CSV table of C-alpha atoms in Angstrom, one decimal:
chain,number,residue,atom,x,y,z
M,1,MET,CA,-84.8,55.9,-57.6
M,2,TYR,CA,-83.8,52.5,-58.9
M,3,ALA,CA,-80.8,50.2,-58.6
M,4,ALA,CA,-80.2,47.3,-61.0
M,5,LEU,CA,-79.6,43.8,-59.6
M,6,LEU,CA,-79.3,40.3,-61.1
M,7,GLN,CA,-79.5,37.5,-58.6
M,8,LEU,CA,-83.2,37.2,-59.3
M,9,ASN,CA,-83.8,34.4,-56.8
M,10,MET,CA,-82.3,36.4,-53.9
M,11,PRO,CA,-84.8,38.2,-51.6
M,12,VAL,CA,-83.2,41.7,-51.5
M,13,LYS,CA,-84.5,43.8,-48.7
M,14,THR,CA,-81.9,46.6,-48.4
M,15,VAL,CA,-79.4,48.4,-50.7
M,16,LEU,CA,-76.1,49.8,-49.3
M,17,LEU,CA,-74.7,52.8,-51.1
M,18,GLY,CA,-71.3,54.5,-50.6
M,19,VAL,CA,-69.7,51.4,-49.2
M,20,HIS,CA,-66.1,50.2,-49.6
M,21,SER,CA,-65.6,47.8,-46.7
M,22,ILE,CA,-68.6,45.7,-45.6
M,23,LYS,CA,-67.2,45.4,-42.1
M,24,GLU,CA,-66.3,49.0,-41.4
M,25,LYS,CA,-69.8,50.2,-40.6
M,26,GLU,CA,-68.6,52.8,-38.0
M,27,LYS,CA,-65.6,54.1,-39.9
M,28,GLU,CA,-67.7,54.6,-43.1
M,29,LYS,CA,-70.9,55.7,-41.4
M,30,GLN,CA,-70.7,59.2,-42.7
M,31,TYR,CA,-70.5,58.0,-46.3
M,32,ARG,CA,-73.1,55.2,-46.3
M,33,GLN,CA,-76.7,55.3,-47.3
M,34,VAL,CA,-78.9,52.3,-46.4
M,35,GLN,CA,-82.1,52.2,-48.5
M,36,ASN,CA,-85.0,49.8,-48.1
M,37,VAL,CA,-86.4,48.1,-51.2
M,38,SER,CA,-90.1,48.8,-51.7
M,39,LYS,CA,-90.5,46.9,-54.9
M,40,ARG,CA,-88.7,44.3,-57.1
M,41,ILE,CA,-89.4,44.3,-60.8
M,42,ILE,CA,-88.2,41.2,-62.7
M,43,HIS,CA,-87.9,41.3,-66.5
M,44,PRO,CA,-91.1,39.8,-67.8
M,45,CYS,CA,-89.2,37.6,-70.3
M,46,TYR,CA,-86.6,36.3,-67.9
M,47,ASP,CA,-85.6,32.7,-68.6
M,48,GLU,CA,-83.7,31.2,-65.7
M,49,ALA,CA,-82.7,28.0,-67.6
M,50,GLU,CA,-81.0,30.0,-70.4
M,51,ASN,CA,-80.1,33.1,-68.4
M,52,ILE,CA,-81.9,35.3,-70.9
M,53,ASN,CA,-83.1,38.8,-69.9
M,54,ASP,CA,-81.3,38.3,-66.6
M,55,LEU,CA,-82.3,41.7,-65.2
M,56,MET,CA,-84.2,43.1,-62.3
M,57,LEU,CA,-85.0,46.6,-61.0
M,58,LEU,CA,-85.2,47.6,-57.4
M,59,GLN,CA,-87.4,50.5,-56.4
M,60,LEU,CA,-86.1,52.2,-53.3
M,61,ASP,CA,-88.3,53.7,-50.7
M,62,LYS,CA,-86.8,57.2,-50.8
M,63,PRO,CA,-84.5,59.2,-53.1
M,64,VAL,CA,-80.8,58.7,-53.0
M,65,LYS,CA,-78.5,61.6,-52.2
M,66,GLU,CA,-75.7,62.0,-54.7
M,67,THR,CA,-72.4,62.6,-52.9
M,68,LYS,CA,-68.7,62.2,-53.5
M,69,TRP,CA,-69.2,58.5,-52.6
M,70,VAL,CA,-72.6,57.9,-54.3
M,71,ARG,CA,-73.1,58.7,-58.0
M,72,SER,CA,-75.6,57.6,-60.6
M,73,LEU,CA,-74.9,56.3,-64.1
M,74,LYS,CA,-77.1,57.8,-66.7
M,75,LEU,CA,-79.2,55.6,-68.9
M,76,ASN,CA,-80.5,58.2,-71.3
M,77,LYS,CA,-79.7,56.4,-74.6
M,78,ALA,CA,-78.9,52.9,-75.8
M,79,VAL,CA,-75.2,51.9,-75.9
M,80,GLU,CA,-73.3,50.0,-78.5
M,81,GLN,CA,-72.1,46.5,-77.9
M,82,PRO,CA,-68.5,46.7,-76.9
M,83,ALA,CA,-66.1,45.6,-79.7
M,84,VAL,CA,-64.1,42.4,-79.4
M,85,ASP,CA,-60.9,43.0,-77.5
M,86,SER,CA,-62.3,46.0,-75.7
M,87,ILE,CA,-61.0,46.5,-72.2
M,88,CYS,CA,-63.8,46.9,-69.7
M,89,THR,CA,-64.0,47.1,-65.9
M,90,VAL,CA,-66.1,44.9,-63.6
M,91,ALA,CA,-66.5,45.3,-59.8
M,92,GLY,CA,-68.1,43.6,-56.8
M,93,TRP,CA,-67.7,42.1,-53.4
M,94,GLY,CA,-67.8,38.5,-54.6
M,95,LYS,CA,-65.3,35.8,-54.0
M,96,THR,CA,-61.7,36.3,-55.3
M,97,ASN,CA,-61.0,32.7,-56.3
M,98,ASN,CA,-62.7,29.3,-56.7
M,99,VAL,CA,-61.6,28.0,-53.2
M,100,ALA,CA,-62.5,31.1,-51.2
M,101,LYS,CA,-65.2,30.3,-48.6
M,102,LYS,CA,-66.1,34.0,-48.0
M,103,MET,CA,-66.8,37.0,-50.2
M,104,SER,CA,-64.4,39.9,-50.3
M,105,ASP,CA,-64.8,42.5,-47.5
M,106,VAL,CA,-63.8,45.4,-49.7
M,107,LEU,CA,-65.0,46.4,-53.2
M,108,MET,CA,-62.8,44.9,-55.8
M,109,SER,CA,-62.4,45.7,-59.5
M,110,VAL,CA,-60.5,44.3,-62.5
M,111,ASN,CA,-60.2,44.9,-66.2
M,112,VAL,CA,-61.6,42.2,-68.5
M,113,THR,CA,-61.3,41.7,-72.2
M,114,VAL,CA,-64.4,41.3,-74.5
M,115,ILE,CA,-64.4,38.0,-76.3
M,116,ASN,CA,-65.9,37.1,-79.6
M,117,ARG,CA,-69.4,35.6,-79.1
M,118,THR,CA,-68.7,32.9,-81.7
M,119,GLN,CA,-65.6,31.9,-79.8
M,120,CYS,CA,-67.5,32.0,-76.5
M,121,ASN,CA,-70.1,29.6,-78.0
M,122,SER,CA,-67.4,27.2,-79.4
M,123,PRO,CA,-66.9,23.7,-78.0
M,124,ASP,CA,-63.8,24.8,-76.1
M,125,TYR,CA,-65.7,27.5,-74.3
M,126,TYR,CA,-69.5,27.3,-73.4
M,127,ASN,CA,-70.4,24.9,-76.2
M,128,LEU,CA,-73.9,26.5,-76.5
M,129,LYS,CA,-74.7,25.4,-72.9
M,130,PRO,CA,-76.1,28.0,-72.5
M,131,TYR,CA,-76.2,29.8,-75.8
M,132,ILE,CA,-74.5,33.2,-75.6
M,133,THR,CA,-76.9,35.5,-77.4
M,134,ARG,CA,-76.4,39.0,-78.8
M,135,ASN,CA,-78.0,40.4,-75.7
M,136,MET,CA,-75.0,39.1,-73.7
M,137,ILE,CA,-71.4,40.1,-73.4
M,138,CYS,CA,-68.7,37.6,-72.9
M,139,ALA,CA,-65.6,39.0,-71.2
M,140,GLY,CA,-62.7,37.7,-69.2
M,141,SER,CA,-59.0,36.8,-69.7
M,142,ASN,CA,-56.9,38.4,-72.4
M,143,GLY,CA,-55.1,35.1,-72.8
M,144,LYS,CA,-52.4,36.0,-70.2
M,145,ASN,CA,-54.3,36.8,-67.1
M,146,ASN,CA,-57.2,35.3,-65.2
M,147,ALA,CA,-59.4,38.4,-64.9
M,148,ASP,CA,-63.0,37.5,-64.1
M,149,THR,CA,-66.0,38.1,-61.8
M,150,CYS,CA,-66.9,35.4,-59.3
M,151,GLN,CA,-69.7,34.1,-57.1
M,152,GLY,CA,-71.3,37.0,-55.3
M,153,ASP,CA,-70.6,39.5,-58.0
M,154,SER,CA,-73.9,39.0,-59.8
M,155,GLY,CA,-75.7,42.3,-60.5
M,156,GLY,CA,-72.5,44.2,-60.5
M,157,PRO,CA,-71.6,46.6,-63.4
M,158,ILE,CA,-69.5,46.1,-66.5
M,159,LEU,CA,-68.3,49.5,-67.8
M,160,CYS,CA,-66.6,50.1,-71.1
M,161,ASN,CA,-65.1,53.6,-71.7
M,162,ARG,CA,-66.7,54.6,-68.3
M,163,VAL,CA,-70.2,53.8,-69.7
M,164,LEU,CA,-72.4,51.1,-68.1
M,165,VAL,CA,-73.0,48.5,-70.8
M,166,GLY,CA,-74.3,45.6,-68.8
M,167,VAL,CA,-74.5,43.7,-65.5
M,168,THR,CA,-72.9,40.5,-64.3
M,169,SER,CA,-75.0,37.5,-65.0
M,170,PHE,CA,-73.2,34.1,-64.8
M,171,GLY,CA,-70.1,32.1,-65.4
M,172,LYS,CA,-68.6,28.7,-64.7
M,173,PHE,CA,-66.2,28.8,-61.8
M,174,CYS,CA,-64.0,31.8,-61.7
M,175,GLY,CA,-60.9,32.9,-63.5
M,176,LEU,CA,-60.9,30.1,-66.1
M,177,LYS,CA,-59.6,31.4,-69.4
M,178,LYS,CA,-62.1,29.4,-71.5
M,179,LYS,CA,-65.0,30.0,-69.2
M,180,PRO,CA,-65.2,33.8,-69.1
M,181,GLY,CA,-67.9,35.8,-67.3
M,182,VAL,CA,-71.1,36.5,-69.1
M,183,TYR,CA,-73.0,39.8,-68.7
M,184,SER,CA,-76.5,40.9,-69.6
M,185,PHE,CA,-76.1,43.6,-72.2
M,186,LEU,CA,-78.2,46.7,-71.7
M,187,SER,CA,-79.6,46.7,-75.2
M,188,LYS,CA,-82.1,49.2,-76.6
M,189,ASN,CA,-85.0,46.8,-75.8
M,190,HIS,CA,-83.7,46.4,-72.2
M,191,LEU,CA,-83.3,50.2,-71.9
M,192,ASN,CA,-86.9,50.7,-73.1
M,193,TRP,CA,-88.2,48.2,-70.6
M,194,ILE,CA,-86.3,50.0,-67.8
M,195,LYS,CA,-87.8,53.4,-68.7
M,196,LYS,CA,-91.3,51.9,-69.1
M,197,ALA,CA,-91.1,50.1,-65.7
M,198,MET,CA,-89.9,53.3,-64.0
M,199,LYS,CA,-92.6,55.4,-65.6
M,200,THR,CA,-95.3,52.8,-64.7
M,201,SER,CA,-94.2,52.6,-61.0
M,202,LYS,CA,-94.3,56.4,-60.7
M,203,THR,CA,-98.0,56.4,-61.6
M,204,GLU,CA,-99.0,53.6,-59.3
């Protein structure tokens, strides 16, 4: 069983499943599953400077039990890049604004709007620093709100039409309309790498 993560420089030792509130360990005890990480598999072409192939797999030490609180998202086939102006959902326990000193205690989610890649690379936005490639999704404000992911949300999902299309990668500050969040897109090549990595680990 694997879980996808993104903060590649973070030494992940355990994975918490079925969690809503980080603090409420006793109240949520019956729903939680705590799994140890037995192996971390970083994408072989990860480029930290350019945030390219910002993906990592975590191999867990035992199978996960699917329950009402813990479900898996199938990755059987490649998904299409979400169209510009698509409304997608992101989630995480990260900070809720730029001045917050602590991350959120409870799982938060918000709808973000997919932004044209050319616009995201324009001088008013990221100005090619870094270059937003076709293996990335740019999503954030619809022009009226400040919807975004924030520090601590890296590795969290972005879902469009209830389908996992990517994971949170990076951004500049939080909630800035012209600095939207950027997500690693689960392209066909990335999906093939995931399948190959899982198959290889099973035989080791």
